[in-house]
Structures are given as C-alpha cells and as structure tokens.
Short mmCIF file of N, CA and C in Angstrom, two decimals:
data_model
loop_
_atom_site.label_atom_id
_atom_site.label_comp_id
_atom_site.label_asym_id
_atom_site.label_seq_id
_atom_site.Cartn_x
_atom_site.Cartn_y
_atom_site.Cartn_z
N UNK A 1 9.33 42.13 -6.63
CA UNK A 1 10.45 43.37 -5.30
C UNK A 1 10.09 44.21 -5.68
N UNK A 2 10.45 44.24 -6.89
CA UNK A 2 10.16 45.50 -7.31
C UNK A 2 9.06 46.74 -7.26
N UNK A 3 7.98 46.40 -7.00
CA UNK A 3 6.78 46.95 -6.54
C UNK A 3 6.21 47.36 -4.84
N UNK A 4 7.35 46.70 -4.42
CA UNK A 4 7.47 47.18 -2.99
C UNK A 4 8.15 48.63 -3.03
N UNK A 5 8.63 49.35 -3.59
CA UNK A 5 9.43 50.32 -3.74
C UNK A 5 8.65 51.47 -3.92
N UNK A 6 7.38 51.10 -5.03
CA UNK A 6 6.42 52.26 -5.20
C UNK A 6 5.44 52.38 -3.27
N UNK A 7 5.34 51.22 -3.44
CA UNK A 7 4.32 51.41 -2.04
C UNK A 7 4.98 51.25 -0.65
N UNK A 8 6.21 50.86 -0.77
CA UNK A 8 6.88 51.79 0.86
C UNK A 8 7.27 53.15 0.38
N UNK A 9 7.37 53.56 -1.07
CA UNK A 9 7.45 55.04 -0.88
C UNK A 9 6.20 56.07 -0.44
N UNK A 10 5.29 55.23 -1.04
CA UNK A 10 4.28 55.66 -1.12
C UNK A 10 3.07 55.60 0.86
N UNK A 11 3.53 54.96 0.93
CA UNK A 11 3.21 54.44 2.12
C UNK A 11 3.73 55.40 3.30
N UNK A 12 5.77 55.53 3.43
CA UNK A 12 6.41 56.71 4.01
C UNK A 12 5.88 58.37 3.80
N UNK A 13 5.59 58.62 2.46
CA UNK A 13 5.35 59.76 2.10
C UNK A 13 4.21 60.18 1.93
N UNK A 14 3.32 59.71 2.16
CA UNK A 14 1.67 59.71 2.38
C UNK A 14 1.31 60.39 3.62
N UNK A 15 1.90 60.15 4.50
CA UNK A 15 1.93 61.32 5.96
C UNK A 15 2.30 62.12 5.84
N UNK A 16 2.97 62.77 5.33
CA UNK A 16 3.39 63.75 4.79
C UNK A 16 3.06 65.24 3.93
N UNK A 17 2.76 64.41 2.65
CA UNK A 17 1.74 64.89 1.63
C UNK A 17 0.33 65.45 2.55
N UNK A 18 0.23 64.10 3.24
CA UNK A 18 -1.42 64.75 3.52
C UNK A 18 -1.43 65.56 4.90
N UNK A 19 -0.59 65.80 5.00
CA UNK A 19 0.19 66.70 6.43
C UNK A 19 -0.01 68.37 5.71
N UNK A 20 0.13 68.22 4.50
CA UNK A 20 0.27 69.93 3.71
C UNK A 20 -0.47 70.08 2.78
N UNK A 21 -1.66 69.38 2.95
CA UNK A 21 -3.36 69.63 2.50
C UNK A 21 -4.35 69.96 2.78
N UNK A 22 -5.16 71.11 2.15
CA UNK A 22 -5.79 71.75 2.66
C UNK A 22 -7.21 70.68 3.26
N UNK A 23 -7.89 71.09 4.19
CA UNK A 23 -8.85 70.39 4.27
C UNK A 23 -9.55 70.08 3.34
N UNK A 24 -10.15 70.27 2.47
CA UNK A 24 -11.07 70.14 1.38
C UNK A 24 -10.31 68.99 0.67
N UNK A 25 -9.20 68.92 0.15
CA UNK A 25 -8.33 68.52 -0.49
C UNK A 25 -8.13 66.92 0.06
N UNK A 26 -8.41 67.01 1.60
CA UNK A 26 -7.47 66.24 2.58
C UNK A 26 -8.62 65.33 2.66
N UNK A 27 -9.67 65.28 2.70
CA UNK A 27 -11.68 65.11 2.71
C UNK A 27 -11.47 63.80 1.92
N UNK A 28 -11.72 64.67 0.20
CA UNK A 28 -11.42 64.24 -1.00
C UNK A 28 -9.98 62.80 -1.02
N UNK A 29 -8.91 63.03 -0.23
CA UNK A 29 -7.75 62.00 -0.48
C UNK A 29 -8.47 60.74 0.45
N UNK A 30 -8.94 60.87 1.81
CA UNK A 30 -9.74 60.03 2.36
C UNK A 30 -10.73 59.29 2.24
N UNK A 31 -11.47 59.93 1.03
CA UNK A 31 -12.43 59.28 0.20
C UNK A 31 -11.95 58.45 -0.77
N UNK A 32 -11.56 58.75 -1.17
CA UNK A 32 -10.64 57.90 -2.14
C UNK A 32 -9.88 56.85 -1.68
N UNK A 33 -9.38 56.85 -0.35
CA UNK A 33 -8.69 56.31 0.82
C UNK A 33 -9.76 54.81 1.02
N UNK A 34 -10.47 55.35 1.50
CA UNK A 34 -12.33 54.35 2.10
C UNK A 34 -12.47 53.65 0.33
N UNK A 35 -12.71 53.98 -0.52
CA UNK A 35 -13.05 53.21 -1.64
C UNK A 35 -11.70 52.21 -2.09
N UNK A 36 -11.29 52.95 -1.98
CA UNK A 36 -9.89 51.74 -2.64
C UNK A 36 -9.68 50.42 -1.71
N UNK A 37 -9.82 51.08 -0.34
CA UNK A 37 -9.91 49.80 0.70
C UNK A 37 -11.30 48.92 0.53
N UNK A 38 -12.05 49.79 -0.01
CA UNK A 38 -13.58 49.12 0.17
C UNK A 38 -13.63 48.20 -1.10
N UNK A 39 -13.25 48.82 -2.65
CA UNK A 39 -13.42 47.88 -3.85
C UNK A 39 -12.54 47.84 -4.78
N UNK A 40 -11.29 48.66 -4.09
CA UNK A 40 -9.81 48.45 -5.24
C UNK A 40 -8.66 47.66 -4.11
N UNK A 41 -8.59 46.69 -3.39
CA UNK A 41 -8.39 46.11 -2.47
C UNK A 41 -7.99 44.82 -4.19
N UNK A 42 -8.79 43.89 -5.13
CA UNK A 42 -8.66 42.99 -5.98
C UNK A 42 -8.05 43.76 -7.19
N UNK A 43 -7.78 44.63 -6.93
CA UNK A 43 -6.98 45.89 -8.24
C UNK A 43 -6.11 45.00 -8.22
N UNK A 44 -5.29 44.78 -6.37
CA UNK A 44 -4.67 44.71 -6.46
C UNK A 44 -3.43 43.75 -7.47
N UNK A 45 -4.02 42.15 -7.01
CA UNK A 45 -4.44 41.22 -7.95
C UNK A 45 -4.49 41.24 -9.51
N UNK A 46 -5.56 41.77 -9.72
CA UNK A 46 -5.96 42.05 -11.01
C UNK A 46 -4.87 42.49 -11.93
N UNK A 47 -4.00 43.74 -11.07
CA UNK A 47 -3.74 44.74 -11.83
C UNK A 47 -1.76 43.99 -11.89
N UNK A 48 -1.77 43.46 -11.15
CA UNK A 48 -0.02 43.27 -10.37
C UNK A 48 0.60 42.63 -12.69
N UNK A 49 0.14 41.46 -12.80
CA UNK A 49 0.63 41.39 -14.31
C UNK A 49 0.60 41.78 -15.29
N UNK A 50 -0.57 43.35 -15.23
CA UNK A 50 -0.85 44.13 -16.37
C UNK A 50 0.51 45.26 -16.45
N UNK A 51 0.99 46.03 -17.55
CA UNK A 51 1.89 46.87 -17.71
C UNK A 51 1.03 48.16 -17.04
N UNK A 52 0.98 48.68 -15.60
CA UNK A 52 1.23 49.59 -15.49
C UNK A 52 1.43 50.70 -14.63
N UNK A 53 2.57 50.04 -14.59
CA UNK A 53 3.87 50.54 -14.03
C UNK A 53 3.53 50.46 -12.68
N UNK A 54 3.83 51.94 -11.83
CA UNK A 54 4.05 51.93 -10.22
C UNK A 54 2.44 52.72 -9.45
N UNK A 55 1.39 52.38 -10.51
CA UNK A 55 0.25 53.30 -10.21
C UNK A 55 -0.48 52.64 -9.27
N UNK A 56 -0.34 50.62 -9.26
CA UNK A 56 -1.20 49.91 -8.19
C UNK A 56 -0.61 49.92 -6.73
N UNK A 57 0.87 50.30 -6.84
CA UNK A 57 1.23 50.15 -5.41
C UNK A 57 1.83 51.32 -4.63
N UNK A 58 1.44 52.16 -5.60
CA UNK A 58 1.47 53.32 -5.17
C UNK A 58 -0.07 54.16 -4.71
N UNK A 59 -0.97 53.31 -5.08
CA UNK A 59 -2.25 53.43 -4.74
C UNK A 59 -2.59 52.63 -3.61
N UNK A 60 -2.08 51.39 -3.44
CA UNK A 60 -2.14 51.12 -2.62
C UNK A 60 -1.09 51.26 -0.83
N UNK A 61 0.38 51.99 -0.91
CA UNK A 61 0.51 52.07 -0.42
C UNK A 61 -0.55 53.78 0.72
N UNK A 62 -0.47 54.25 -0.30
CA UNK A 62 -1.60 55.69 -0.39
C UNK A 62 -2.45 55.25 0.88
N UNK A 63 -3.41 54.43 0.31
CA UNK A 63 -4.30 54.18 1.07
C UNK A 63 -4.38 53.07 2.28
N UNK A 64 -2.90 53.09 2.09
CA UNK A 64 -2.37 51.76 3.64
C UNK A 64 -2.93 50.68 4.02
N UNK A 65 -3.24 49.87 2.74
CA UNK A 65 -3.46 48.47 2.84
C UNK A 65 -2.08 47.75 3.47
N UNK A 66 -2.50 46.74 4.29
CA UNK A 66 -1.55 46.11 4.82
C UNK A 66 -1.22 45.71 4.19
N UNK A 67 0.38 45.37 4.25
CA UNK A 67 1.88 44.51 3.79
C UNK A 67 1.13 43.30 3.26
N UNK A 68 0.75 42.40 4.29
CA UNK A 68 0.62 40.96 4.11
C UNK A 68 -0.31 40.96 2.56
N UNK A 69 -1.83 41.33 3.04
CA UNK A 69 -2.88 41.59 2.00
C UNK A 69 -2.03 41.75 0.07
N UNK A 70 -0.68 42.98 1.01
CA UNK A 70 -0.70 43.54 -0.59
C UNK A 70 0.22 42.17 -1.67
N UNK A 71 1.18 41.88 -0.49
CA UNK A 71 1.69 40.72 -1.04
C UNK A 71 0.85 39.51 -1.07
N UNK A 72 0.50 39.18 -0.83
CA UNK A 72 -0.60 37.76 -0.96
C UNK A 72 -1.85 38.13 -2.14
N UNK A 73 -2.13 39.45 -2.26
CA UNK A 73 -2.70 39.59 -3.47
C UNK A 73 -1.67 39.69 -5.04
N UNK A 74 -0.50 40.39 -4.57
CA UNK A 74 0.58 40.60 -6.20
C UNK A 74 1.04 39.58 -5.72
N UNK A 75 1.00 38.14 -5.29
CA UNK A 75 1.66 37.02 -5.71
C UNK A 75 0.14 35.85 -6.47
N UNK A 76 -0.28 36.41 -6.13
CA UNK A 76 -2.09 35.80 -7.00
C UNK A 76 -2.24 36.42 -8.02
N UNK A 77 -2.24 37.55 -8.13
CA UNK A 77 -1.96 38.20 -9.62
C UNK A 77 -0.97 37.60 -10.52
N UNK A 78 0.07 37.73 -10.16
CA UNK A 78 1.14 37.46 -11.23
C UNK A 78 1.62 35.84 -11.24
N UNK A 79 0.50 35.01 -10.36
CA UNK A 79 1.56 33.29 -10.26
C UNK A 79 1.18 33.46 -12.06
N UNK A 80 -0.20 33.49 -12.62
CA UNK A 80 -1.03 32.67 -13.53
C UNK A 80 0.18 33.28 -14.88
N UNK A 81 0.29 34.60 -14.50
CA UNK A 81 1.20 35.19 -16.21
C UNK A 81 2.46 34.64 -16.03
N UNK A 82 2.61 34.44 -14.58
CA UNK A 82 4.35 33.48 -14.11
C UNK A 82 4.62 32.74 -15.28
N UNK A 83 3.83 31.50 -14.52
CA UNK A 83 3.87 29.77 -15.12
C UNK A 83 3.10 29.94 -16.52
N UNK A 84 2.56 31.02 -16.93
CA UNK A 84 2.43 31.26 -19.01
C UNK A 84 3.83 30.94 -19.05
N UNK A 85 4.59 32.16 -18.72
CA UNK A 85 5.58 32.57 -19.08
C UNK A 85 6.51 31.60 -19.32
N UNK A 86 6.77 30.54 -17.85
CA UNK A 86 7.34 29.37 -18.28
C UNK A 86 6.94 28.78 -19.24
N UNK A 87 5.43 28.02 -19.06
CA UNK A 87 5.46 27.02 -20.06
C UNK A 87 5.49 27.48 -21.32
N UNK A 88 5.37 28.90 -21.97
CA UNK A 88 5.52 28.84 -23.13
C UNK A 88 7.32 29.06 -23.64
N UNK A 89 8.05 29.43 -22.23
CA UNK A 89 9.62 29.10 -22.79
C UNK A 89 10.03 28.17 -23.15
N UNK A 90 9.51 26.96 -22.68
CA UNK A 90 9.86 25.69 -21.91
C UNK A 90 9.02 25.10 -23.61
N UNK A 91 7.89 25.35 -24.03
CA UNK A 91 6.94 24.01 -25.40
C UNK A 91 7.03 24.91 -25.68
N UNK A 92 7.32 26.18 -26.51
CA UNK A 92 7.25 26.97 -27.23
C UNK A 92 8.93 27.19 -27.92
N UNK A 93 8.91 26.82 -29.06
CA UNK A 93 10.14 26.17 -30.18
C UNK A 93 10.08 27.81 -31.13
N UNK A 94 8.83 28.43 -31.66
CA UNK A 94 8.32 29.39 -32.30
C UNK A 94 9.33 30.48 -32.14
N UNK A 95 8.89 31.99 -32.93
CA UNK A 95 9.66 33.30 -32.42
C UNK A 95 8.50 33.59 -31.33
N UNK A 96 9.72 34.13 -30.16
CA UNK A 96 8.94 34.22 -28.91
C UNK A 96 8.59 35.83 -29.10
N UNK A 97 9.16 36.85 -29.86
CA UNK A 97 7.91 38.46 -29.47
C UNK A 97 7.13 38.33 -30.68
N UNK A 98 6.84 37.23 -31.19
CA UNK A 98 5.67 37.45 -32.30
C UNK A 98 4.70 36.96 -30.81
N UNK A 99 5.01 35.68 -30.02
CA UNK A 99 4.00 35.11 -28.68
C UNK A 99 4.14 35.97 -27.76
N UNK A 100 4.48 37.18 -27.71
CA UNK A 100 4.67 38.07 -26.79
C UNK A 100 3.77 39.17 -26.81
N UNK A 101 3.85 39.77 -28.33
CA UNK A 101 3.07 40.89 -29.03
C UNK A 101 1.79 40.92 -28.37
N UNK A 102 1.43 38.92 -28.84
CA UNK A 102 -0.30 38.15 -28.15
C UNK A 102 -0.55 38.65 -27.27
N UNK A 103 0.42 38.07 -25.85
CA UNK A 103 -0.02 38.38 -24.64
C UNK A 103 -0.20 39.98 -24.45
N UNK A 104 0.46 40.75 -24.92
CA UNK A 104 0.94 42.68 -24.25
C UNK A 104 -0.65 42.36 -25.38
N UNK A 105 -1.07 42.27 -25.61
CA UNK A 105 -2.62 42.59 -26.64
C UNK A 105 -3.64 42.08 -26.14
N UNK A 106 -3.42 40.76 -25.26
CA UNK A 106 -4.85 40.75 -24.61
C UNK A 106 -4.76 41.78 -23.00
N UNK A 107 -3.86 42.00 -22.62
CA UNK A 107 -3.46 42.72 -21.68
C UNK A 107 -4.24 43.76 -21.63
N UNK A 108 -4.56 44.12 -22.46
CA UNK A 108 -4.73 45.26 -23.24
C UNK A 108 -6.69 45.35 -22.50
N UNK A 109 -7.11 43.94 -23.49
CA UNK A 109 -8.28 43.16 -23.61
C UNK A 109 -9.02 42.96 -21.94
N UNK A 110 -8.18 42.10 -21.43
CA UNK A 110 -8.42 42.34 -19.64
C UNK A 110 -8.23 43.32 -19.35
N UNK A 111 -8.04 44.68 -19.14
CA UNK A 111 -7.87 45.73 -18.82
C UNK A 111 -9.24 46.49 -18.79
N UNK A 112 -9.36 46.21 -19.93
CA UNK A 112 -10.76 46.74 -20.63
C UNK A 112 -11.64 46.36 -19.80
N UNK A 113 -11.96 45.00 -20.28
CA UNK A 113 -12.79 44.15 -19.23
C UNK A 113 -12.81 44.48 -18.25
N UNK A 114 -12.04 44.69 -16.79
CA UNK A 114 -12.16 44.27 -15.63
C UNK A 114 -12.18 45.63 -15.35
N UNK A 115 -12.12 46.89 -16.38
CA UNK A 115 -12.36 48.61 -16.23
C UNK A 115 -14.28 47.92 -16.14
N UNK A 116 -14.65 47.35 -17.14
CA UNK A 116 -16.11 47.32 -17.58
C UNK A 116 -16.62 46.46 -16.33
N UNK A 117 -16.39 45.62 -16.18
CA UNK A 117 -17.16 44.98 -14.92
C UNK A 117 -17.44 45.41 -14.01
N UNK A 118 -16.14 46.30 -13.29
CA UNK A 118 -16.02 46.87 -12.49
C UNK A 118 -16.85 48.23 -12.00
N UNK A 119 -16.83 48.74 -13.27
CA UNK A 119 -17.72 50.05 -13.22
C UNK A 119 -19.62 49.74 -13.31
N UNK A 120 -20.01 48.40 -14.29
CA UNK A 120 -21.59 48.03 -13.46
C UNK A 120 -21.33 47.65 -12.49
N UNK A 121 -20.89 46.51 -12.20
CA UNK A 121 -20.39 46.00 -10.38
C UNK A 121 -20.81 47.58 -9.31
N UNK A 122 -20.41 48.60 -9.78
CA UNK A 122 -20.53 49.75 -9.05
C UNK A 122 -22.03 50.82 -9.21
N UNK A 123 -22.29 50.26 -10.31
CA UNK A 123 -23.50 51.07 -10.34
C UNK A 123 -24.75 50.60 -10.01
N UNK A 124 -24.64 48.73 -10.53
CA UNK A 124 -25.52 48.30 -9.82
C UNK A 124 -25.57 48.34 -8.29
N UNK A 125 -24.46 47.80 -7.53
CA UNK A 125 -24.58 48.37 -6.13
C UNK A 125 -25.54 49.67 -5.67
N UNK A 126 -25.01 50.55 -6.73
CA UNK A 126 -25.10 52.25 -6.48
C UNK A 126 -26.71 51.99 -7.07
N UNK A 127 -27.53 51.34 -7.47
CA UNK A 127 -29.10 51.15 -7.44
C UNK A 127 -29.47 50.49 -6.78
N UNK A 128 -28.96 49.25 -6.37
CA UNK A 128 -29.23 48.77 -4.97
C UNK A 128 -29.58 49.60 -3.84
N UNK A 129 -28.47 50.34 -3.27
CA UNK A 129 -28.22 51.05 -2.66
C UNK A 129 -29.64 52.37 -2.19
N UNK A 130 -29.82 52.91 -3.45
CA UNK A 130 -30.78 53.78 -4.11
C UNK A 130 -32.45 53.12 -3.83
N UNK A 131 -32.65 52.15 -4.26
CA UNK A 131 -33.94 51.70 -3.69
C UNK A 131 -34.19 51.10 -5.02
N UNK A 132 -33.86 51.46 -6.13
CA UNK A 132 -34.24 51.01 -7.32
C UNK A 132 -33.80 50.22 -7.96
N UNK A 133 -33.11 49.01 -7.30
CA UNK A 133 -33.75 47.16 -7.88
C UNK A 133 -33.50 46.59 -6.60
N UNK A 134 -33.93 45.37 -6.36
CA UNK A 134 -34.59 44.78 -5.77
C UNK A 134 -33.51 43.89 -4.59
N UNK A 135 -32.78 43.35 -3.25
CA UNK A 135 -31.93 43.38 -2.64
C UNK A 135 -32.36 41.94 -3.13
N UNK A 136 -31.60 40.41 -2.38
CA UNK A 136 -32.20 39.49 -2.15
C UNK A 136 -32.47 38.76 -1.47
N UNK A 137 -32.90 39.69 -0.35
CA UNK A 137 -33.96 39.10 1.33
C UNK A 137 -35.45 39.42 0.23
N UNK A 138 -36.29 38.30 1.03
CA UNK A 138 -37.45 38.78 0.67
C UNK A 138 -38.75 39.35 1.01
N UNK A 139 -38.01 40.21 2.22
CA UNK A 139 -38.79 41.76 2.46
C UNK A 139 -38.39 42.81 1.48
N UNK A 140 -37.27 42.53 1.00
CA UNK A 140 -36.46 43.88 0.21
C UNK A 140 -37.35 43.55 -0.80
N UNK A 141 -37.17 42.47 -1.54
CA UNK A 141 -37.98 41.92 -2.98
C UNK A 141 -39.37 42.45 -3.04
N UNK A 142 -40.21 42.16 -1.42
CA UNK A 142 -41.72 42.45 -1.45
C UNK A 142 -41.97 44.10 -1.17
N UNK A 143 -41.17 44.45 -0.82
CA UNK A 143 -40.85 46.24 -0.48
C UNK A 143 -41.01 46.46 -1.96
N UNK A 144 -39.80 46.03 -3.31
CA UNK A 144 -39.75 46.54 -3.46
C UNK A 144 -41.06 46.68 -4.86
N UNK A 145 -41.29 45.41 -4.90
CA UNK A 145 -42.95 45.06 -5.84
C UNK A 145 -43.22 45.97 -5.35
N UNK A 146 -43.83 46.46 -4.17
CA UNK A 146 -44.55 47.07 -3.88
C UNK A 146 -45.07 48.70 -4.45
N UNK A 147 -43.14 49.17 -4.58
CA UNK A 147 -43.21 50.45 -4.74
C UNK A 147 -43.25 50.62 -6.60
N UNK A 148 -42.77 48.90 -7.05
CA UNK A 148 -43.03 49.55 -8.42
C UNK A 148 -44.73 48.81 -9.00
N UNK A 149 -45.36 48.44 -7.90
CA UNK A 149 -46.45 48.61 -8.26
C UNK A 149 -46.87 49.99 -8.10
N UNK A 150 -47.01 50.60 -7.25
CA UNK A 150 -47.61 52.18 -7.31
C UNK A 150 -47.29 52.51 -8.00
N UNK A 151 -46.46 52.66 -8.61
CA UNK A 151 -45.91 53.32 -9.86
C UNK A 151 -46.69 53.96 -10.78
#
C-alpha cells in the first residue's frame, strides 16, 4: 500500500510540473513517458521487491500508468519475495539476519542482471530497426542476406 503514495503524488502533481516546463523540456518528458509506457511497464513488476525506494512508483505515476495495471504488476512483483520471506520465517530456525543479508546481496545481482538484459534487448531492437539484423520474417531475412552479400 505504501507504493501508492508516490504513485498518486506523481500522478496528481505531474500535470502541474508539466505546465511549468519549457517546450524543449516538456518534449523530453513526453519522450521519456512514451519510452516508460513502451519498455518500462514490466520494470514495475521486476523492481517491486528490490530496494529502489519510490523511484518506480514515481516514474509510473509520471508516465500516467493505469492504476489497475500498476497494482497488478506490483502484486506480481512482490508475490515471490513475500512467499520467500514467509517460508524462511516458517522453516528457518537459524540466525535470521544472516539469511536477510544473503537475500539483500542477491537483490543487487538481480538488479544488475535486469539492467544488462534490458540494455541488450534495447540494443537488439535498435539493430533490427536500423536494418543491421534480420527479423523473423522470410522476406526480411532474404533482404538482409542480399544486403550482406552486396557488401
């Protein structure tokens, strides 16, 4: 429930902030909102269990993400870690601080992995868009092969 505070804060105040921006900055903000709505939606689910503070809910609110989609993706994101913590609490009789440290360390690894995979995916999509990689369609593959042979 705590993630709804920054979400609604940025959703409501985002319009007021947009009204004060210069046209050049407003265009950059619109571009960032479009990119978040296109690529960043799943980041809500992936980053929900991580210690990113209010960054993701704030971005989701500024991008005008639908509250139902935001809620669903947030719940989808925190469900695995919630069940993990409940299982640890029920089954593990040892030192709880040690296991929480291990989990916190793995969160950093997951975040770095997510950033690397996202960056690789965006580079892959950019290469396809530029025509330097073939797409899945047979006509596109044939055109790509012809371009490569002519080089």
